[in-house]
Coordinates of C-alpha atoms in Angstrom, one line a residue:
T1317 CA 29.4 -140.7 -96.5
D1318 CA 31.7 -141.6 -99.2
L1319 CA 30.0 -139.8 -102.3
Y1320 CA 31.8 -142.6 -104.4
D1321 CA 30.4 -145.4 -102.3
N1322 CA 26.7 -144.1 -101.7
P1323 CA 23.9 -146.9 -102.8
E1324 CA 21.3 -144.3 -101.8
L1325 CA 22.9 -141.4 -104.2
F1326 CA 23.4 -144.0 -106.8
A1327 CA 19.6 -145.6 -106.7
L1328 CA 18.4 -141.9 -106.5
L1329 CA 20.3 -140.9 -110.0
E1330 CA 19.4 -144.1 -111.5
E1331 CA 15.6 -143.3 -110.6
L1332 CA 15.6 -139.7 -112.2
E1333 CA 18.0 -140.8 -114.9
F1334 CA 20.5 -138.2 -114.5
N1335 CA 23.0 -140.6 -116.3
T1336 CA 25.8 -138.3 -117.1
L1337 CA 26.1 -137.8 -113.5
L1338 CA 26.1 -141.6 -112.6
N1339 CA 28.3 -142.4 -115.0
R1340 CA 31.0 -140.0 -114.1
L1341 CA 30.6 -141.0 -110.3
L1342 CA 30.7 -144.6 -111.1
K1343 CA 33.8 -143.9 -113.2
K1344 CA 35.4 -142.0 -110.0
R1345 CA 34.4 -145.0 -107.6
E1346 CA 36.2 -147.6 -110.0
T1347 CA 39.5 -145.3 -110.2
K1348 CA 39.3 -144.6 -106.5
S1349 CA 38.9 -148.4 -105.3
A1350 CA 40.9 -151.5 -106.8
D1351 CA 38.1 -153.7 -105.1
S1352 CA 35.2 -152.3 -107.1
A1353 CA 33.0 -155.1 -108.2
K1354 CA 34.3 -156.9 -110.8
V1355 CA 31.6 -158.3 -113.0
P1356 CA 31.5 -161.0 -115.5
A1357 CA 31.1 -160.5 -119.2
Q1358 CA 27.5 -161.2 -120.2
K1359 CA 26.6 -161.9 -123.7
V1360 CA 24.1 -159.1 -124.0
E1361 CA 23.8 -156.5 -126.9
A1362 CA 24.0 -153.3 -124.7
S1363 CA 26.7 -151.8 -122.8
A1364 CA 26.6 -151.8 -118.8
L1365 CA 25.5 -148.6 -117.2
K1366 CA 28.9 -147.0 -118.0
E1367 CA 31.1 -146.3 -120.9
P1368 CA 34.6 -145.4 -120.8
E1369 CA 34.8 -141.4 -121.1
E1370 CA 37.0 -141.4 -124.1
E1371 CA 35.9 -144.8 -125.9
L1372 CA 37.1 -144.8 -129.8
A1373 CA 34.0 -145.2 -132.2
Y1374 CA 35.7 -147.7 -133.5
D1375 CA 37.9 -150.9 -133.0
E1376 CA 41.2 -150.2 -134.1
E1377 CA 42.5 -153.7 -134.1
N1378 CA 39.6 -155.0 -135.9
E1379 CA 38.9 -152.4 -138.3
R1380 CA 37.1 -153.2 -141.6
G1381 CA 38.5 -150.6 -143.6
V1382 CA 37.9 -147.1 -144.9
L1383 CA 34.2 -146.7 -146.4
E1384 CA 34.4 -146.6 -150.3
I1385 CA 31.6 -145.3 -152.4
E1386 CA 30.8 -143.2 -155.5
C1387 CA 29.9 -139.8 -155.0
E1388 CA 28.4 -137.4 -157.7
K1389 CA 27.2 -133.8 -157.2
V1390 CA 24.2 -133.3 -159.4
E1391 CA 24.1 -130.1 -161.2
T1392 CA 20.7 -130.2 -163.2
T1393 CA 16.8 -131.1 -162.6
E1394 CA 17.1 -133.6 -165.1
Q1395 CA 20.3 -135.7 -163.7
L1396 CA 17.9 -135.6 -160.3
R1397 CA 15.2 -137.1 -162.2
E1398 CA 17.4 -139.8 -164.0
Y1399 CA 18.9 -140.6 -160.6
L1400 CA 15.2 -141.2 -159.3
R1401 CA 14.1 -143.1 -162.4
E1402 CA 16.9 -145.6 -161.7
C1403 CA 15.8 -146.3 -158.2
S1404 CA 13.1 -149.2 -158.7
A1405 CA 9.4 -148.6 -157.3
G1406 CA 9.7 -149.6 -153.4
A1407 CA 13.5 -148.9 -153.2
E1408 CA 14.4 -147.2 -150.1
L1409 CA 15.7 -144.0 -150.4
A1410 CA 18.1 -142.6 -147.4
I1411 CA 18.3 -138.7 -147.7
A1412 CA 21.0 -137.1 -145.5
L1413 CA 20.5 -133.4 -145.3
N1414 CA 22.9 -129.9 -145.1
I1415 CA 21.0 -127.8 -143.0
K1416 CA 21.8 -124.2 -141.7
G1417 CA 19.9 -122.8 -138.7
E1418 CA 19.4 -124.3 -135.2
H1419 CA 16.1 -123.3 -133.8
Q1420 CA 13.1 -125.4 -135.1
L1421 CA 11.3 -122.3 -136.9
D1422 CA 14.8 -120.9 -138.3
L1423 CA 16.2 -124.2 -140.2
K1424 CA 17.1 -123.9 -143.8
L1425 CA 17.8 -126.4 -146.3
E1426 CA 21.2 -125.9 -148.0
G1427 CA 21.4 -129.2 -149.8
L1428 CA 20.7 -133.3 -149.3
A1429 CA 22.3 -136.5 -150.4
L1430 CA 20.5 -139.3 -151.3
C1431 CA 21.5 -143.0 -151.6
A1432 CA 19.1 -146.0 -152.8
K1433 CA 22.3 -148.0 -152.9
P1434 CA 25.2 -148.2 -150.2
E1435 CA 28.0 -147.9 -152.9
R1436 CA 26.8 -144.7 -154.7
S1437 CA 25.5 -141.5 -153.6
I1438 CA 24.4 -138.1 -155.2
Y1439 CA 24.6 -134.6 -153.9
L1440 CA 21.8 -131.6 -154.8
D1441 CA 23.0 -128.2 -154.0
L1442 CA 20.1 -126.0 -153.1
S1443 CA 21.9 -123.2 -151.4
Q1444 CA 20.9 -119.7 -152.9
S1445 CA 24.0 -119.6 -155.0
A1446 CA 23.0 -122.8 -156.5
A1447 CA 20.8 -122.9 -159.8
P1448 CA 18.0 -123.8 -161.2
Q1449 CA 17.3 -123.8 -157.2
N1450 CA 13.1 -123.1 -157.7
E1451 CA 13.3 -126.2 -160.5
M1452 CA 15.5 -128.4 -158.3
I1453 CA 13.4 -127.8 -155.0
A1454 CA 10.1 -128.1 -156.9
E1455 CA 11.6 -131.7 -158.0
V1456 CA 12.7 -132.6 -154.4
K1457 CA 8.9 -132.0 -153.2
K1458 CA 7.6 -134.1 -155.6
M1459 CA 10.1 -136.7 -154.5
L1460 CA 9.6 -136.5 -150.9
E1461 CA 5.9 -136.3 -151.0
S1462 CA 5.6 -139.1 -153.1
A1463 CA 4.5 -142.7 -151.9
T1464 CA 7.1 -144.4 -154.4
N1465 CA 10.2 -145.2 -152.4
P1466 CA 10.3 -145.2 -148.7
K1467 CA 12.5 -142.6 -147.1
I1468 CA 15.2 -143.0 -144.3
F1469 CA 16.6 -140.3 -142.2
H1470 CA 19.0 -139.6 -139.3
G1471 CA 17.0 -137.4 -137.0
L1472 CA 13.5 -137.6 -138.6
K1473 CA 12.1 -135.1 -136.2
K1474 CA 14.4 -132.2 -137.4
A1475 CA 13.6 -133.3 -141.2
V1476 CA 10.0 -133.1 -140.5
Q1477 CA 10.6 -129.3 -139.4
L1478 CA 13.0 -128.6 -142.0
F1479 CA 10.4 -129.6 -144.7
A1480 CA 7.5 -127.7 -143.0
N1481 CA 9.4 -124.2 -142.8
I1482 CA 9.7 -124.8 -146.9
G1483 CA 6.1 -126.4 -147.4
I1484 CA 7.2 -130.2 -147.8
A1485 CA 4.7 -132.8 -146.0
L1486 CA 7.2 -135.9 -145.9
K1487 CA 5.5 -139.2 -147.0
E1488 CA 6.1 -142.9 -146.9
I1489 CA 8.7 -142.5 -143.9
D1490 CA 10.4 -145.6 -143.4
S1491 CA 13.3 -145.2 -140.8
D1492 CA 15.2 -142.6 -138.8
V1493 CA 18.6 -144.8 -137.7
M1494 CA 19.0 -142.4 -134.6
L1495 CA 15.7 -143.6 -132.8
A1496 CA 16.6 -147.4 -134.0
A1497 CA 19.7 -147.2 -132.8
H1498 CA 18.7 -145.7 -129.3
L1499 CA 16.1 -148.7 -128.8
A1500 CA 18.6 -151.1 -129.8
D1501 CA 21.0 -149.7 -127.4
P1502 CA 19.1 -147.3 -124.9
L1503 CA 22.9 -146.7 -122.8
A1504 CA 25.0 -145.8 -125.9
R1505 CA 26.6 -142.7 -124.8
R1506 CA 25.8 -140.5 -128.4
Y1507 CA 23.9 -141.2 -131.6
D1508 CA 25.6 -139.4 -133.7
L1509 CA 26.4 -140.3 -137.3
E1510 CA 30.2 -140.5 -136.8
Y1511 CA 29.8 -142.5 -133.6
L1512 CA 27.3 -145.1 -135.1
L1513 CA 29.4 -145.5 -138.2
G1514 CA 32.1 -146.8 -135.8
R1515 CA 30.1 -148.5 -132.7
K1516 CA 27.8 -150.5 -135.7
L1517 CA 29.6 -150.3 -138.7
N1518 CA 33.4 -150.3 -137.6
L1519 CA 34.0 -148.4 -140.7
R1520 CA 35.6 -144.9 -141.3
R1521 CA 35.0 -142.1 -143.7
K1522 CA 36.6 -141.8 -146.5
T1523 CA 37.6 -138.0 -146.1
L1524 CA 38.7 -138.4 -142.9
A1525 CA 41.3 -141.1 -143.7
S1526 CA 42.1 -138.8 -147.2
A1527 CA 42.6 -135.7 -144.6
E1528 CA 44.9 -137.9 -142.2
A1529 CA 47.2 -139.3 -145.2
A1530 CA 47.4 -135.6 -146.0
Q1531 CA 48.6 -134.5 -142.8
K1532 CA 51.0 -137.5 -142.6
E1533 CA 52.5 -136.6 -146.0
S1534 CA 53.1 -133.0 -145.3
Q1535 CA 54.3 -133.8 -141.6
L1536 CA 51.9 -131.4 -140.2
S1537 CA 51.4 -131.6 -136.3
M1538 CA 47.6 -130.8 -137.3
F1539 CA 45.2 -130.2 -139.8
D1540 CA 42.6 -127.4 -140.3
E1541 CA 39.5 -129.5 -140.0
A1542 CA 37.4 -126.7 -141.3
D1543 CA 39.1 -126.9 -144.3
I1544 CA 38.9 -130.3 -144.9
E1545 CA 34.9 -129.7 -144.1
D1546 CA 34.9 -127.1 -146.7
Q1547 CA 36.9 -129.2 -150.0
N1548 CA 34.7 -132.2 -148.9
E1549 CA 31.4 -131.3 -148.0
Y1550 CA 29.4 -132.5 -150.6
V1551 CA 31.5 -135.9 -150.2
Q1552 CA 30.7 -136.0 -146.6
Y1553 CA 27.0 -135.8 -147.2
C1554 CA 27.3 -138.6 -150.2
E1555 CA 28.8 -140.6 -147.4
N1556 CA 26.3 -139.8 -144.6
A1557 CA 23.5 -141.0 -146.9
S1558 CA 25.3 -144.2 -147.4
F1559 CA 25.7 -144.4 -143.5
I1560 CA 22.1 -144.1 -143.0
L1561 CA 21.3 -146.8 -145.4
R1562 CA 23.9 -149.2 -144.3
L1563 CA 22.8 -148.6 -140.5
H1564 CA 19.2 -148.7 -141.5
R1565 CA 19.7 -152.4 -142.8
L1566 CA 22.0 -153.6 -139.8
L1567 CA 19.3 -152.0 -137.5
S1568 CA 16.3 -152.9 -138.9
E1569 CA 17.6 -156.7 -139.0
Q1570 CA 18.3 -156.2 -135.4
L1571 CA 15.2 -154.8 -134.2
K1572 CA 13.0 -157.6 -135.6
Q1573 CA 15.2 -160.2 -134.3
T1574 CA 14.9 -158.6 -130.8
G1575 CA 10.9 -158.2 -131.3
M1576 CA 11.2 -154.3 -131.1
E1577 CA 10.1 -153.4 -134.7
G1578 CA 6.4 -153.0 -133.6
A1579 CA 7.4 -150.2 -130.7
F1580 CA 9.8 -148.8 -133.8
R1581 CA 7.4 -148.5 -136.0
N1582 CA 3.8 -148.1 -134.0
I1583 CA 5.0 -145.9 -131.3
E1584 CA 8.8 -143.9 -132.1
I1585 CA 8.6 -143.2 -136.0
P1586 CA 4.9 -141.5 -135.6
L1587 CA 6.0 -139.7 -132.6
A1588 CA 8.8 -137.7 -134.0
G1589 CA 6.1 -136.5 -136.3
T1590 CA 4.1 -135.4 -133.3
L1591 CA 7.0 -133.9 -131.6
A1592 CA 7.9 -132.0 -134.7
K1593 CA 4.8 -130.1 -134.8
L1594 CA 4.7 -130.0 -130.9
E1595 CA 7.6 -127.9 -131.3
Q1596 CA 7.2 -125.8 -133.8
S1597 CA 4.0 -124.9 -132.5
G1598 CA 5.5 -124.1 -129.0
I1599 CA 3.7 -122.6 -126.3
R1600 CA 2.9 -118.8 -125.7
L1601 CA 4.5 -117.1 -122.0
D1602 CA 3.0 -114.1 -120.6
V1603 CA 5.9 -112.4 -120.5
E1604 CA 4.6 -109.4 -118.7
V1605 CA 3.0 -111.5 -116.2
M1606 CA 6.8 -112.9 -115.5
S1607 CA 8.3 -109.6 -114.8
K1608 CA 5.4 -109.1 -112.5
I1609 CA 6.3 -112.1 -110.7
A1610 CA 10.3 -111.4 -110.7
L1611 CA 9.5 -107.8 -109.3
E1612 CA 7.4 -109.6 -106.5
F1613 CA 9.8 -112.5 -106.0
E1614 CA 12.7 -110.0 -105.9
E1615 CA 10.4 -107.9 -103.0
R1616 CA 9.8 -111.2 -100.9
L1617 CA 13.7 -112.1 -101.1
T1618 CA 14.5 -108.7 -99.6
E1619 CA 12.3 -109.2 -96.8
L1620 CA 13.1 -113.1 -96.3
R1621 CA 17.1 -111.9 -96.4
Q1622 CA 16.4 -109.1 -93.7
K1623 CA 14.5 -111.4 -91.3
I1624 CA 17.2 -113.9 -91.9
M1625 CA 19.2 -111.1 -90.2
E1626 CA 17.0 -110.1 -87.5
L1627 CA 16.7 -113.8 -86.7
A1628 CA 20.7 -114.8 -86.3
G1629 CA 21.3 -111.3 -85.0
E1630 CA 23.9 -110.4 -87.3
E1631 CA 24.8 -109.8 -90.8
F1632 CA 25.9 -112.5 -93.3
N1633 CA 25.6 -114.4 -96.2
P1634 CA 22.5 -116.5 -96.3
N1635 CA 23.7 -118.5 -100.0
S1636 CA 27.1 -119.5 -98.1
I1637 CA 26.9 -122.6 -97.2
I1638 CA 29.9 -122.3 -94.4
E1639 CA 28.7 -118.9 -93.1
L1640 CA 25.0 -120.6 -92.7
Q1641 CA 26.9 -123.6 -90.8
N1642 CA 28.4 -121.3 -88.3
I1643 CA 25.3 -119.5 -87.5
L1644 CA 22.8 -122.7 -87.3
Y1645 CA 25.2 -125.0 -85.5
E1646 CA 28.4 -123.4 -84.2
K1647 CA 26.4 -119.9 -83.1
M1648 CA 23.1 -121.3 -82.1
R1649 CA 23.5 -124.8 -81.9
L1650 CA 20.2 -125.8 -83.0
H1651 CA 21.0 -129.3 -83.5
E1652 CA 21.7 -129.8 -79.8
R1653 CA 18.4 -127.7 -79.1
Y1654 CA 16.2 -129.8 -81.1
K1655 CA 18.0 -132.9 -80.2
V1656 CA 19.0 -134.2 -84.1
K1657 CA 22.2 -135.4 -86.0
P1658 CA 22.2 -133.6 -89.0
K1659 CA 24.5 -135.5 -91.9
K1660 CA 28.2 -134.6 -92.5
I1661 CA 29.3 -133.1 -95.4
K1662 CA 33.1 -134.2 -96.8
L1663 CA 34.0 -130.8 -97.1
G1664 CA 35.7 -130.4 -93.6
N1665 CA 33.4 -133.0 -92.0
R1666 CA 30.7 -130.1 -91.4
M1667 CA 27.3 -130.3 -90.8
S1668 CA 24.9 -130.0 -93.8
T1669 CA 22.9 -127.2 -94.3
D1670 CA 20.9 -128.8 -97.2
E1671 CA 16.9 -129.4 -97.1
E1672 CA 16.5 -132.6 -95.2
S1673 CA 19.1 -131.2 -92.6
L1674 CA 17.3 -127.9 -92.0
E1675 CA 14.0 -129.5 -92.1
K1676 CA 14.9 -131.4 -88.9
I1677 CA 15.6 -128.3 -86.8
A1678 CA 12.8 -126.2 -88.9
E1679 CA 11.1 -125.7 -85.7
D1680 CA 12.9 -123.0 -85.0
E1681 CA 12.1 -120.0 -87.2
L1682 CA 15.5 -119.2 -89.0
P1683 CA 15.9 -122.4 -90.4
R1684 CA 12.4 -122.2 -91.6
T1685 CA 12.8 -119.1 -93.0
I1686 CA 15.7 -120.0 -94.9
L1687 CA 14.1 -122.7 -96.3
D1688 CA 11.2 -120.1 -97.7
Y1689 CA 14.4 -118.0 -98.9
R1690 CA 15.7 -120.8 -100.9
T1691 CA 12.6 -122.1 -102.5
I1692 CA 11.7 -118.4 -103.8
N1693 CA 15.5 -118.0 -105.0
K1694 CA 15.3 -121.3 -107.0
L1695 CA 12.1 -120.1 -108.4
K1696 CA 13.0 -116.9 -109.2
N1697 CA 16.6 -118.1 -111.0
T1698 CA 15.4 -121.2 -112.7
Y1699 CA 12.2 -120.2 -113.8
V1700 CA 10.8 -116.5 -113.7
D1701 CA 14.4 -115.4 -115.0
Q1702 CA 15.4 -117.8 -117.3
L1703 CA 12.1 -118.6 -119.1
P1704 CA 11.4 -115.3 -120.9
T1705 CA 15.0 -115.8 -122.4
Y1706 CA 13.7 -118.4 -124.3
V1707 CA 10.5 -116.8 -126.1
H1708 CA 11.0 -116.8 -129.5
Q1709 CA 11.3 -113.4 -131.3
A1710 CA 9.2 -114.1 -134.2
S1711 CA 6.7 -116.4 -132.8
G1712 CA 6.3 -115.4 -129.1
C1713 CA 6.4 -118.5 -128.0
I1714 CA 8.6 -121.2 -126.2
H1715 CA 9.8 -123.6 -128.4
S1716 CA 11.3 -126.4 -126.3
T1717 CA 13.4 -129.5 -127.9
F1718 CA 11.4 -132.9 -126.7
R1719 CA 13.7 -136.2 -126.8
Q1720 CA 13.1 -139.5 -127.5
T1721 CA 16.7 -140.6 -127.0
G1722 CA 17.4 -139.1 -123.9
T1723 CA 16.4 -141.8 -121.3
A1724 CA 17.0 -145.8 -121.0
T1725 CA 13.3 -146.4 -120.2
G1726 CA 11.9 -144.7 -123.5
R1727 CA 10.2 -141.6 -121.2
L1728 CA 10.6 -138.4 -123.3
S1729 CA 13.0 -135.9 -121.8
S1730 CA 12.7 -132.2 -122.6
E1731 CA 15.5 -129.4 -122.6
N1732 CA 16.1 -125.5 -123.9
P1733 CA 14.0 -125.1 -121.5
N1734 CA 12.5 -128.3 -119.6
L1735 CA 9.2 -127.7 -119.6
Q1736 CA 8.6 -131.1 -117.6
N1737 CA 9.3 -130.0 -114.4
I1738 CA 7.6 -126.5 -114.2
P1739 CA 6.8 -126.7 -110.2
V1740 CA 3.1 -127.2 -109.4
R1741 CA 3.6 -127.9 -105.7
S1742 CA 4.0 -124.6 -104.1
S1743 CA 1.5 -121.7 -104.4
E1744 CA 4.4 -119.9 -106.3
G1745 CA 5.2 -122.5 -108.7
R1746 CA 1.5 -122.5 -109.6
R1747 CA 1.7 -118.9 -110.4
I1748 CA 4.9 -119.6 -112.9
R1749 CA 2.9 -122.6 -114.6
R1750 CA -0.5 -119.5 -114.9
A1751 CA 2.0 -117.7 -116.9
F1752 CA 1.5 -120.0 -119.9
I1753 CA -1.3 -118.8 -121.8
S1754 CA -3.2 -119.8 -125.4
S1755 CA -2.1 -118.8 -128.4
G1756 CA -4.8 -116.3 -129.0
K1757 CA -8.0 -115.1 -127.3
E1758 CA -10.3 -117.5 -129.6
N1759 CA -8.1 -120.5 -128.2
I1760 CA -7.7 -122.3 -124.6
L1761 CA -5.4 -124.8 -123.3
V1762 CA -6.6 -128.1 -122.7
S1763 CA -4.9 -130.3 -120.4
A1764 CA -5.1 -133.8 -120.9
D1765 CA -3.2 -136.7 -118.1
Y1766 CA -3.9 -140.0 -117.1
S1767 CA -4.5 -140.6 -113.5
Q1768 CA -1.5 -142.7 -111.5
I1769 CA -0.4 -144.3 -114.9
E1770 CA 2.1 -146.0 -113.4
L1771 CA 0.0 -147.3 -110.8
R1772 CA -2.5 -149.1 -113.7
V1773 CA 0.7 -150.2 -115.4
V1774 CA 1.5 -151.9 -112.0
A1775 CA -2.1 -153.4 -111.8
H1776 CA -2.3 -154.5 -115.3
Y1777 CA 1.2 -156.8 -114.4
S1778 CA 0.6 -158.1 -110.9
K1779 CA -3.4 -158.3 -111.3
D1780 CA -3.2 -157.5 -107.8
P1781 CA -7.3 -158.1 -106.4
T1782 CA -7.4 -154.4 -104.5
F1783 CA -5.7 -152.6 -107.3
M1784 CA -7.6 -154.1 -109.7
D1785 CA -11.1 -153.4 -107.9
A1786 CA -10.0 -150.2 -107.2
Y1787 CA -9.7 -148.9 -110.7
R1788 CA -12.7 -150.8 -112.4
R1789 CA -15.2 -149.1 -109.4
N1790 CA -13.1 -146.1 -109.7
L1791 CA -12.1 -146.3 -106.1
D1792 CA -9.4 -144.4 -104.3
I1793 CA -6.4 -146.5 -104.1
H1794 CA -4.5 -144.1 -101.7
A1795 CA -7.1 -144.2 -99.2
L1796 CA -7.2 -147.7 -99.2
T1797 CA -3.5 -148.2 -99.0
A1798 CA -3.8 -146.1 -95.8
S1799 CA -5.9 -148.1 -94.4
A1800 CA -3.7 -150.8 -94.6
I1801 CA -0.7 -149.3 -93.9
Y1802 CA -2.0 -147.4 -90.9
S1803 CA -4.4 -150.5 -89.9
V1804 CA -7.5 -148.1 -89.5
P1805 CA -10.9 -148.2 -91.6
E1806 CA -11.0 -146.6 -94.7
K1807 CA -13.4 -143.9 -92.9
E1808 CA -11.1 -143.0 -90.8
V1809 CA -8.1 -142.2 -92.7
T1810 CA -7.2 -138.5 -92.5
R1811 CA -5.5 -136.2 -95.4
E1812 CA -2.2 -136.5 -94.1
M1813 CA -2.4 -140.6 -93.9
R1814 CA -3.4 -140.4 -97.5
S1815 CA -0.9 -138.1 -98.6
R1816 CA 1.7 -140.4 -97.1
A1817 CA 0.5 -143.4 -98.4
K1818 CA 0.5 -142.0 -101.9
E1819 CA 4.2 -141.9 -101.4
V1820 CA 4.3 -145.5 -100.2
N1821 CA 2.5 -146.5 -103.4
F1822 CA 4.7 -144.6 -105.9
G1823 CA 7.8 -145.7 -103.7
L1824 CA 7.3 -149.3 -103.0
I1825 CA 6.3 -150.1 -106.7
Y1826 CA 9.8 -149.5 -107.5
R1827 CA 11.5 -150.8 -104.2
M1828 CA 12.3 -147.8 -102.4
G1829 CA 14.0 -148.4 -99.0
A1830 CA 13.1 -147.8 -95.5
E1831 CA 15.6 -144.5 -95.6
R1832 CA 14.6 -143.1 -98.4
L1833 CA 10.7 -143.8 -97.4
S1834 CA 11.1 -142.1 -94.2
I1835 CA 12.5 -139.1 -96.0
V1836 CA 9.5 -138.7 -98.5
T1837 CA 7.0 -139.7 -95.8
K1838 CA 8.5 -137.5 -93.3
T1839 CA 8.6 -140.3 -90.5
S1840 CA 10.5 -142.2 -88.8
K1841 CA 12.9 -145.3 -90.2
V1842 CA 11.2 -147.3 -87.9
E1843 CA 7.8 -146.1 -88.9
A1844 CA 8.8 -146.7 -92.6
K1845 CA 9.8 -150.4 -92.1
G1846 CA 6.6 -150.9 -90.8
F1847 CA 4.8 -149.1 -93.7
I1848 CA 6.7 -151.4 -95.9
E1849 CA 5.8 -154.6 -94.1
R1850 CA 2.1 -154.0 -94.0
Y1851 CA 2.2 -152.5 -97.7
F1852 CA 3.3 -156.0 -99.0
E1853 CA 1.5 -157.8 -96.9
K1854 CA -1.8 -156.1 -97.9
Y1855 CA -0.7 -156.2 -101.9
S1856 CA 1.7 -159.7 -101.9
T1857 CA 1.2 -159.8 -105.9
I1858 CA 3.2 -156.7 -106.0
H1859 CA 6.0 -158.2 -104.6
A1860 CA 5.2 -161.4 -106.7
L1861 CA 5.5 -159.0 -109.5
Q1862 CA 8.6 -157.4 -108.7
E1863 CA 10.5 -160.9 -108.2
R1864 CA 9.3 -162.2 -111.5
F1865 CA 10.5 -159.0 -113.1
L1866 CA 14.2 -159.8 -111.5
E1867 CA 13.6 -163.6 -112.5
Q1868 CA 13.0 -162.7 -115.9
A1869 CA 16.0 -159.8 -116.2
R1870 CA 18.7 -162.5 -114.6
K1871 CA 17.6 -165.1 -116.9
E1872 CA 16.8 -163.3 -120.2
G1873 CA 19.7 -160.5 -119.5
F1874 CA 17.3 -157.7 -120.0
T1875 CA 14.1 -156.4 -119.3
E1876 CA 10.8 -155.1 -121.4
T1877 CA 8.0 -153.2 -121.7
L1878 CA 4.4 -153.8 -122.5
F1879 CA 5.4 -152.8 -126.6
G1880 CA 8.3 -154.7 -126.6
R1881 CA 11.2 -151.9 -126.0
R1882 CA 14.1 -154.1 -124.2
R1883 CA 16.7 -152.6 -121.9
Y1884 CA 19.6 -155.0 -121.4
L1885 CA 21.0 -155.7 -117.9
P1886 CA 24.7 -157.0 -117.9
D1887 CA 25.1 -156.5 -114.3
I1888 CA 22.0 -158.6 -113.3
N1889 CA 24.1 -161.5 -112.3
G1890 CA 27.1 -159.6 -111.2
K1891 CA 27.8 -158.7 -107.3
G1892 CA 27.8 -155.4 -105.5
L1893 CA 26.5 -151.7 -106.1
L1894 CA 26.2 -152.4 -110.0
K1895 CA 24.1 -155.4 -109.5
R1896 CA 21.7 -153.4 -107.3
M1897 CA 21.5 -150.7 -109.4
A1898 CA 20.8 -153.3 -112.3
E1899 CA 17.7 -154.9 -110.6
G1900 CA 16.5 -151.3 -109.7
A1901 CA 15.9 -150.9 -113.5
A1902 CA 14.8 -154.3 -114.1
I1903 CA 11.6 -153.4 -111.8
N1904 CA 11.7 -149.7 -113.1
T1905 CA 11.6 -150.3 -117.0
P1906 CA 8.7 -152.3 -117.5
I1907 CA 6.8 -150.0 -115.3
Q1908 CA 8.0 -146.4 -116.2
G1909 CA 8.8 -147.4 -119.6
S1910 CA 5.2 -148.9 -120.2
A1911 CA 3.5 -145.7 -118.8
A1912 CA 5.6 -143.9 -121.4
E1913 CA 4.4 -145.9 -124.3
I1914 CA 0.9 -145.4 -123.4
I1915 CA 1.2 -141.5 -123.1
K1916 CA 2.9 -141.6 -126.7
L1917 CA 0.5 -143.7 -128.3
A1918 CA -1.8 -140.8 -127.0
M1919 CA -0.1 -138.2 -128.0
I1920 CA 0.0 -139.7 -131.4
T1921 CA -3.7 -140.3 -131.6
V1922 CA -4.7 -136.9 -130.2
D1923 CA -2.2 -135.3 -133.0
R1924 CA -4.3 -137.6 -135.8

């Protein structure tokens, strides 16, 4: 299959929200084929599923000019008090932070800019060399902990962490323009101030314009950006504060007009504070346990490598795809022995050795052993070896970063490290999970989760009588589905039937196709088609719900969650692959996005 014309691959990437990889493949596909679908422009606010790799932040042909603001560097506490007195009670105050450090526990405040009116900002130098630092910070603390003026930030979570490090508890938080921009345009590539300045305001910095003018005047081929930043540091932060205020006013109105203000103020803003504390608290990892697991895994890998060589009858590198292809398909001819047809890979038109292909010939001990080897090797390289490197020396904990702007559906994402994909299905994976421990002997870890949250959201939307009754009476929805798709009484449902029905439930609510369903249920394509037919015979209201989601998206140009988060779908009325992907998003977003919002509200409630 052509990598750049593979609907199954693209649908999977969309489902998993691997947006960067998806965008790259889509762009390559357009470059490769002049016959790519040409979709009429839709009058909707968000971008399409992709954006040009080198898109300019501002429109050069329709540039509104250079931002002109008055910048003042405040030297004394009295000057700061005077500025705050000039700000009327209730006036919104945009705050741009000069932060040193990257880790949540190591953030330090070097200075900040304040802006109550877009045309004027002040900057406070709070670095070690500034004086009177302690008195100035005391005044800043008083301002930030006061409810007199609503505060606006870009990157609220980081601001909460920064101020927590120096004993300041923020009050009267009004907005975070980064979160607002993500709600308004969840498919944008970036949400940094520089990008939003061009994308939303169509403006340029005065400091940047001045630097470019100086470059032209001196006829230099390039200018030293670091020097420019040093010379104009306080001016840049003053500009940032003005940008934040301008963006806030623009985006606030936009969220009101689109009905997303409730999701913004009731979910995203309070969640930023919850996540700030979550990240700073971190979670303790038993490094000694991980070291023991690493040694055991290495011993196990050595044993498996030796067994692989014995089964193959020769020495080879099990990590080499080409060498493995030669052993399995050229020497042993396992595909012929088990009468299977492994898929081909583009490189050399050779047969694949991926997990799916090896499963087809896993009756033989060699591919089965190779699968075991790969499982252990991946766990060791990805988790066992890597997780201890993220432990903070001072806290002894791992402090992951949870992003609110990482997915189009509104689900949280985790990075450095990703704590949302720690394995749980295998016994080895569960051992890794048990290495996460409470922070002290007197403490315990409590696991809290919603049971089948996405299926419950579907029950709410569809009002399906079987789903509704099952959840009201605490029945086993997967056993009920197994009974329907296998056409057997519920009491005759086996564990294997229920396991497959679970995959069917979670797959078909998102319109999974027969080919993909056959893979996840480990059945034939014919069996998978039968599952789909009997499923929608039983749950016709769910099929009707999917059609309703599609009809709304085609009519309105967007889909939305229970709490009003929108996802714009410019390609929903187009053609070809992009249309199919937009249709998938029209169904996925209300379910996944609503489930994410419910969990976010629970996190906020638990925190409070």
